[in-house]
Short mmCIF file of C-alpha atoms in Angstrom, two decimals:
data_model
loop_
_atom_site.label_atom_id
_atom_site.label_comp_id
_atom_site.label_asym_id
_atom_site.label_seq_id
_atom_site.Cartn_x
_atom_site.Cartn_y
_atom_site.Cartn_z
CA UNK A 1 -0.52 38.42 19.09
CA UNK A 2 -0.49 34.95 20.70
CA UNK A 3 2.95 33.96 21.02
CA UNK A 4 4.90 31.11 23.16
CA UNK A 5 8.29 31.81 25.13
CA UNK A 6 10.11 29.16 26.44
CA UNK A 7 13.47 29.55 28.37
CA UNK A 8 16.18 28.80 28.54
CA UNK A 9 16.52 27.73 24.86
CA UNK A 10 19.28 25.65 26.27
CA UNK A 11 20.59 23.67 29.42
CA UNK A 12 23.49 21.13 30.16
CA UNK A 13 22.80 19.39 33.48
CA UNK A 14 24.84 16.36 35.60
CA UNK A 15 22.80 13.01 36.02
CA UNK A 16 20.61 13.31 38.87
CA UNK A 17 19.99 17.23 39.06
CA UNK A 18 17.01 18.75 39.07
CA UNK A 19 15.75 21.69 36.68
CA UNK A 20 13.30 23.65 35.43
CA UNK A 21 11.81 24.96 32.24
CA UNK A 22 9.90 28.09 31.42
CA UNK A 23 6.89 28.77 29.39
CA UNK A 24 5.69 31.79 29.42
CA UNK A 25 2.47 32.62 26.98
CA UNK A 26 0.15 35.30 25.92
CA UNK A 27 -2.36 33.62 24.58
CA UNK A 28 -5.58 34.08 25.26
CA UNK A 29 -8.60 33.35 26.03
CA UNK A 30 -7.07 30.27 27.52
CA UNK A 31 -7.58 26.44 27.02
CA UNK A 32 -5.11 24.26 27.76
CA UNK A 33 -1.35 23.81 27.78
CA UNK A 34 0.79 20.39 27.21
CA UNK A 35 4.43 20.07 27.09
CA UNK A 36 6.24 17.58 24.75
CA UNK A 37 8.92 16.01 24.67
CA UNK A 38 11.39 15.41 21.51
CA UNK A 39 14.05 12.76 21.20
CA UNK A 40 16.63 13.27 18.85
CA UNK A 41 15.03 12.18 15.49
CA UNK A 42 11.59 11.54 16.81
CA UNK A 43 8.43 12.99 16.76
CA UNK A 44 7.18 15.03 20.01
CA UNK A 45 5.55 13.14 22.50
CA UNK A 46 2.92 14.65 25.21
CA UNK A 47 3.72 14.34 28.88
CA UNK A 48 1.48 16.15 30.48
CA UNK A 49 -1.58 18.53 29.92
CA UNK A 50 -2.50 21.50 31.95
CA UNK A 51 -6.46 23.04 32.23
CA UNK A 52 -7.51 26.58 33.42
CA UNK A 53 -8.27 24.38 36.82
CA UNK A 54 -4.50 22.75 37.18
CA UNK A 55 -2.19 24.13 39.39
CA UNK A 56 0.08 21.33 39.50
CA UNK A 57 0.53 17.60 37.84
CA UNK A 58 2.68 15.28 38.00
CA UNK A 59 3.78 12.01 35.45
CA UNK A 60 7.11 10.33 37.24
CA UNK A 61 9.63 12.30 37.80
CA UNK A 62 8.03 15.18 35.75
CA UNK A 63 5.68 17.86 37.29
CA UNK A 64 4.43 20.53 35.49
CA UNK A 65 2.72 24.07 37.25
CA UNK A 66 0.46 26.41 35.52
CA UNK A 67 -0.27 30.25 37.38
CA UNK A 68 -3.60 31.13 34.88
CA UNK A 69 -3.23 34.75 36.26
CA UNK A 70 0.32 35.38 34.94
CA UNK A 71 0.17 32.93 32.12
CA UNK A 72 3.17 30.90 33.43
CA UNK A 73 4.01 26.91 33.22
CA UNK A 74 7.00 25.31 34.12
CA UNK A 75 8.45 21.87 34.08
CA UNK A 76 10.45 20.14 36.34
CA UNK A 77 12.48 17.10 35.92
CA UNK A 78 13.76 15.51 39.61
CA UNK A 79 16.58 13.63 39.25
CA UNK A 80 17.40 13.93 35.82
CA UNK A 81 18.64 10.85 33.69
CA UNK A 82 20.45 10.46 30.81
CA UNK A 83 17.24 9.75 28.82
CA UNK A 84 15.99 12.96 29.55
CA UNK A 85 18.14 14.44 27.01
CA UNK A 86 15.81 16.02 24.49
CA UNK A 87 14.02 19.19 23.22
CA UNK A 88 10.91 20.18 25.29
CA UNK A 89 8.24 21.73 23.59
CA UNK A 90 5.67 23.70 25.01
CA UNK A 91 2.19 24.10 23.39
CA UNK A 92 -1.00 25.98 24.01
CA UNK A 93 -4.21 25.76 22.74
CA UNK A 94 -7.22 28.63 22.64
CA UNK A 95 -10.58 28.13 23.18
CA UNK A 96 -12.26 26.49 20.13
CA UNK A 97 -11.35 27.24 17.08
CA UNK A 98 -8.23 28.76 17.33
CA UNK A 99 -4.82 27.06 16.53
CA UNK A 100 -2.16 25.18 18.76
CA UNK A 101 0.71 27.88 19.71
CA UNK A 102 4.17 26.16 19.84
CA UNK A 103 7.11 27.32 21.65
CA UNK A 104 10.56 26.79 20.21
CA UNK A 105 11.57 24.17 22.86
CA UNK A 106 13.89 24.04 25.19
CA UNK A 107 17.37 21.34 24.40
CA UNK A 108 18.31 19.87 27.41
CA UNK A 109 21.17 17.92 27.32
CA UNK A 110 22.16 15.21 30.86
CA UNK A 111 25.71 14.43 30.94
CA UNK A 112 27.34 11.86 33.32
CA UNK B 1 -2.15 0.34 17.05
CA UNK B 2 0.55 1.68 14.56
CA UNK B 3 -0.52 5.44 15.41
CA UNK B 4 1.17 8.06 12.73
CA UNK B 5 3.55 6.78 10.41
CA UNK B 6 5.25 8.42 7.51
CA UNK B 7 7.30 7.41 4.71
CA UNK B 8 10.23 7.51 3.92
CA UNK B 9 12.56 8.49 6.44
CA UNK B 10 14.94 10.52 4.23
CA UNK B 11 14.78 11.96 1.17
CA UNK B 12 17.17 13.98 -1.12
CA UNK B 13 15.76 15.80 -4.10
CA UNK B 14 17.29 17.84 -6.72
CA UNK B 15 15.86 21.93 -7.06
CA UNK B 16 12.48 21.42 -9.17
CA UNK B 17 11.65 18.16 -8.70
CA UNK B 18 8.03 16.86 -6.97
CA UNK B 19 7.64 14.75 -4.73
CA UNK B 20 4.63 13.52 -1.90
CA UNK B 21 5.60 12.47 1.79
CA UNK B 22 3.26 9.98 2.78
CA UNK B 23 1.62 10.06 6.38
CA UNK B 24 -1.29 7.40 7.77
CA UNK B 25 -3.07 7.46 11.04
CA UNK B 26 -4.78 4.05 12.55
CA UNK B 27 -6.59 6.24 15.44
CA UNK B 28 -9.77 7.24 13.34
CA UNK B 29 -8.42 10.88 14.26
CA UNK B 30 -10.23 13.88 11.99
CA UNK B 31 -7.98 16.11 12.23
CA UNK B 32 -4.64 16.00 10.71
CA UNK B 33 -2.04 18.30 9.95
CA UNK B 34 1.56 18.76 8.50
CA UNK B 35 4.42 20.99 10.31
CA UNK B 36 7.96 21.27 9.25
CA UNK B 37 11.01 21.82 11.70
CA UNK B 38 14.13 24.44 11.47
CA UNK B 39 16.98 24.58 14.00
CA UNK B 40 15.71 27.85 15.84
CA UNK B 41 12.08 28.03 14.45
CA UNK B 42 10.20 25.61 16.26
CA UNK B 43 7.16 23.29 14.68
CA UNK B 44 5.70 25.38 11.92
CA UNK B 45 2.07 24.70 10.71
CA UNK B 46 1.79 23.81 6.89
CA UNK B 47 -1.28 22.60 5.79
CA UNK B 48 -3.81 21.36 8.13
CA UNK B 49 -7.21 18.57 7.77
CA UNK B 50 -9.97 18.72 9.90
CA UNK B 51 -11.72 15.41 7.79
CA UNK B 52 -12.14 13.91 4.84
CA UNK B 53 -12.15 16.00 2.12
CA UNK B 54 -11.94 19.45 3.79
CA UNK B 55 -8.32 20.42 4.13
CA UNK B 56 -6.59 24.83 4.86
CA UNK B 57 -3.49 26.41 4.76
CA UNK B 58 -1.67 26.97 7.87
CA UNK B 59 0.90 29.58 8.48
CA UNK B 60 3.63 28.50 5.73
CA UNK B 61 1.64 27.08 2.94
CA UNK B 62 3.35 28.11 0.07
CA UNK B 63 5.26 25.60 -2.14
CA UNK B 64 2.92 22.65 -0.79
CA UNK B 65 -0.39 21.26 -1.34
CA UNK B 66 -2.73 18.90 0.37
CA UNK B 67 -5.79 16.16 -0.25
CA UNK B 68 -7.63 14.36 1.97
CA UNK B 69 -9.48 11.28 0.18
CA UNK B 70 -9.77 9.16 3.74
CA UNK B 71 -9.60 9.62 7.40
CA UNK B 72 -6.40 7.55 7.52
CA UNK B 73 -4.69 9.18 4.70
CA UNK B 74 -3.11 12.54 4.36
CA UNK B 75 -0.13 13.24 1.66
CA UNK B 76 2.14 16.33 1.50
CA UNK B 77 3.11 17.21 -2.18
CA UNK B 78 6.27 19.57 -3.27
CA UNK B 79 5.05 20.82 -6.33
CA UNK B 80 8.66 22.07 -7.38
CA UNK B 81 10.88 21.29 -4.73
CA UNK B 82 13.74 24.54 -3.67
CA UNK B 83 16.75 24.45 -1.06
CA UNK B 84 14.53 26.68 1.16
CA UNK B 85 12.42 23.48 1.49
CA UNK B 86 15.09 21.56 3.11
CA UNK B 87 13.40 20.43 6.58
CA UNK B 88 12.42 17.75 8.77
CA UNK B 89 8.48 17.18 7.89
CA UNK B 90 6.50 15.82 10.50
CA UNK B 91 2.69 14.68 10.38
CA UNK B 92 0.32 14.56 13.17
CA UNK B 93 -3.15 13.56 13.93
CA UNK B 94 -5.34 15.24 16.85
CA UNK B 95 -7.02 13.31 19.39
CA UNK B 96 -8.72 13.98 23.01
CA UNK B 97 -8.00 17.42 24.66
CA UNK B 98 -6.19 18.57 21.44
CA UNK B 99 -3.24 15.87 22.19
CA UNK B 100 -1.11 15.57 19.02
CA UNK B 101 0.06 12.44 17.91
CA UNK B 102 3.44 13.14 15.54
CA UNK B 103 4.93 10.55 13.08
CA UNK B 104 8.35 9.93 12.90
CA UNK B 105 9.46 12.17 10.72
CA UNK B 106 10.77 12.74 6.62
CA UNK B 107 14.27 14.35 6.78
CA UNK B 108 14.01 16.37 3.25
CA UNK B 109 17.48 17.89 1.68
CA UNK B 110 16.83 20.02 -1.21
CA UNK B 111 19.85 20.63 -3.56
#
């Protein structure tokens, strides 16, 4: 069954830490994988997409990594704001055809 | 551009009553589609649009139906609206490399 695990499901964090999320997937065969991010009472927005090809990418002070072979991504957020407060989603999509896999997010909260 | 927007914002209904949650894209996007969010459950496919005309069920249909007249257009009807329906609807449309493009959201509180 295809299926999208993120972890944690939560994470408090001082202003200007670093983390990292988890998302782990079995889904497969394999297209792509984005990760969004949620502010509280939006809509997700995309910050980055992954390929088969990407190792690593980076937009700001967010890089994600994808290991194809052990259907791993993560995301990392470098000196975390208070803006970065929010739910990040992680998605994957199958070849053609198939449907977008969501992951339940991770809530990270930045406190000062 | 305007991108997804969706109307209204909040909405409080009453067990059995109908109602349709707007949603209109500006990108010329095909495909369109409707999730709904619980705490703890993630984005959950409803109903989804790949053009004018030809809409499908996703994987929690029931209790909701679709039409797709236009490319910009794509309402979400509660035939007979029930508690279980309470949920914060969002609509999205699909453009390059499968990036979704969400509205804000309709924050729906069934009594």
């Amino acid at each position: 069954k295809n299926q999208v695990e993120q972890s944690p499901q939560s994470l408090i964090i001082l202003e200007g830490k670093n983390c990292t999320l988890q998302c782990n997937y079995t889904v497969s065969p394999f297209s792509n994988l984005r990760w969004y991010k949620q502010d509280t009472g939006r809509g997700p927005v995309s910050l980055t997409i992954m390929t088969f090809s990407e190792n690593t990418k980076s937009n700001g002070r967010y890089t994600a990594t994808l290991d194809a072979d052990t259907k791993q991504s993560s995301l990392h957020i470098t000196a975390s704001q208070l803006s970065d407060s929010a739910s990040y989603i992680c998605v994957v999509h199958g070849q053609a055809g198939t449907a977008l896999i969501f992951g339940k997010g991770t809530t990270l909260s930045v406190s000062s | 551009n305007a991108g997804v927007t969706q109307t209204p914002k909040f909405q409080v209904l009453k067990t059995g009553q109908s109602m349709t949650l707007q949603c209109a894209q500006d990108m010329n996007h095909e495909y369109m589609s409707w999730y709904r969010q619980d705490p703890g459950m993630g984005l959950r496919l409803i109903h989804y649009s790949v053009g004018a005309g030809i809409t499908d069920q996703g994987e929690v249909p029931n209790g909701y139906n679709v039409s797709r007249s236009t490319t910009e257009d794509f309402p979400l009807r509660l035939l007979s609206a029930a508690p279980s329906q309470t949920s914060v609807y969002f609509c999205a449309s699909r453009g390059q490399f499968n990036e979704q493009f969400f509205g804000p959201g309709t924050r729906l509180t069934v009594l």
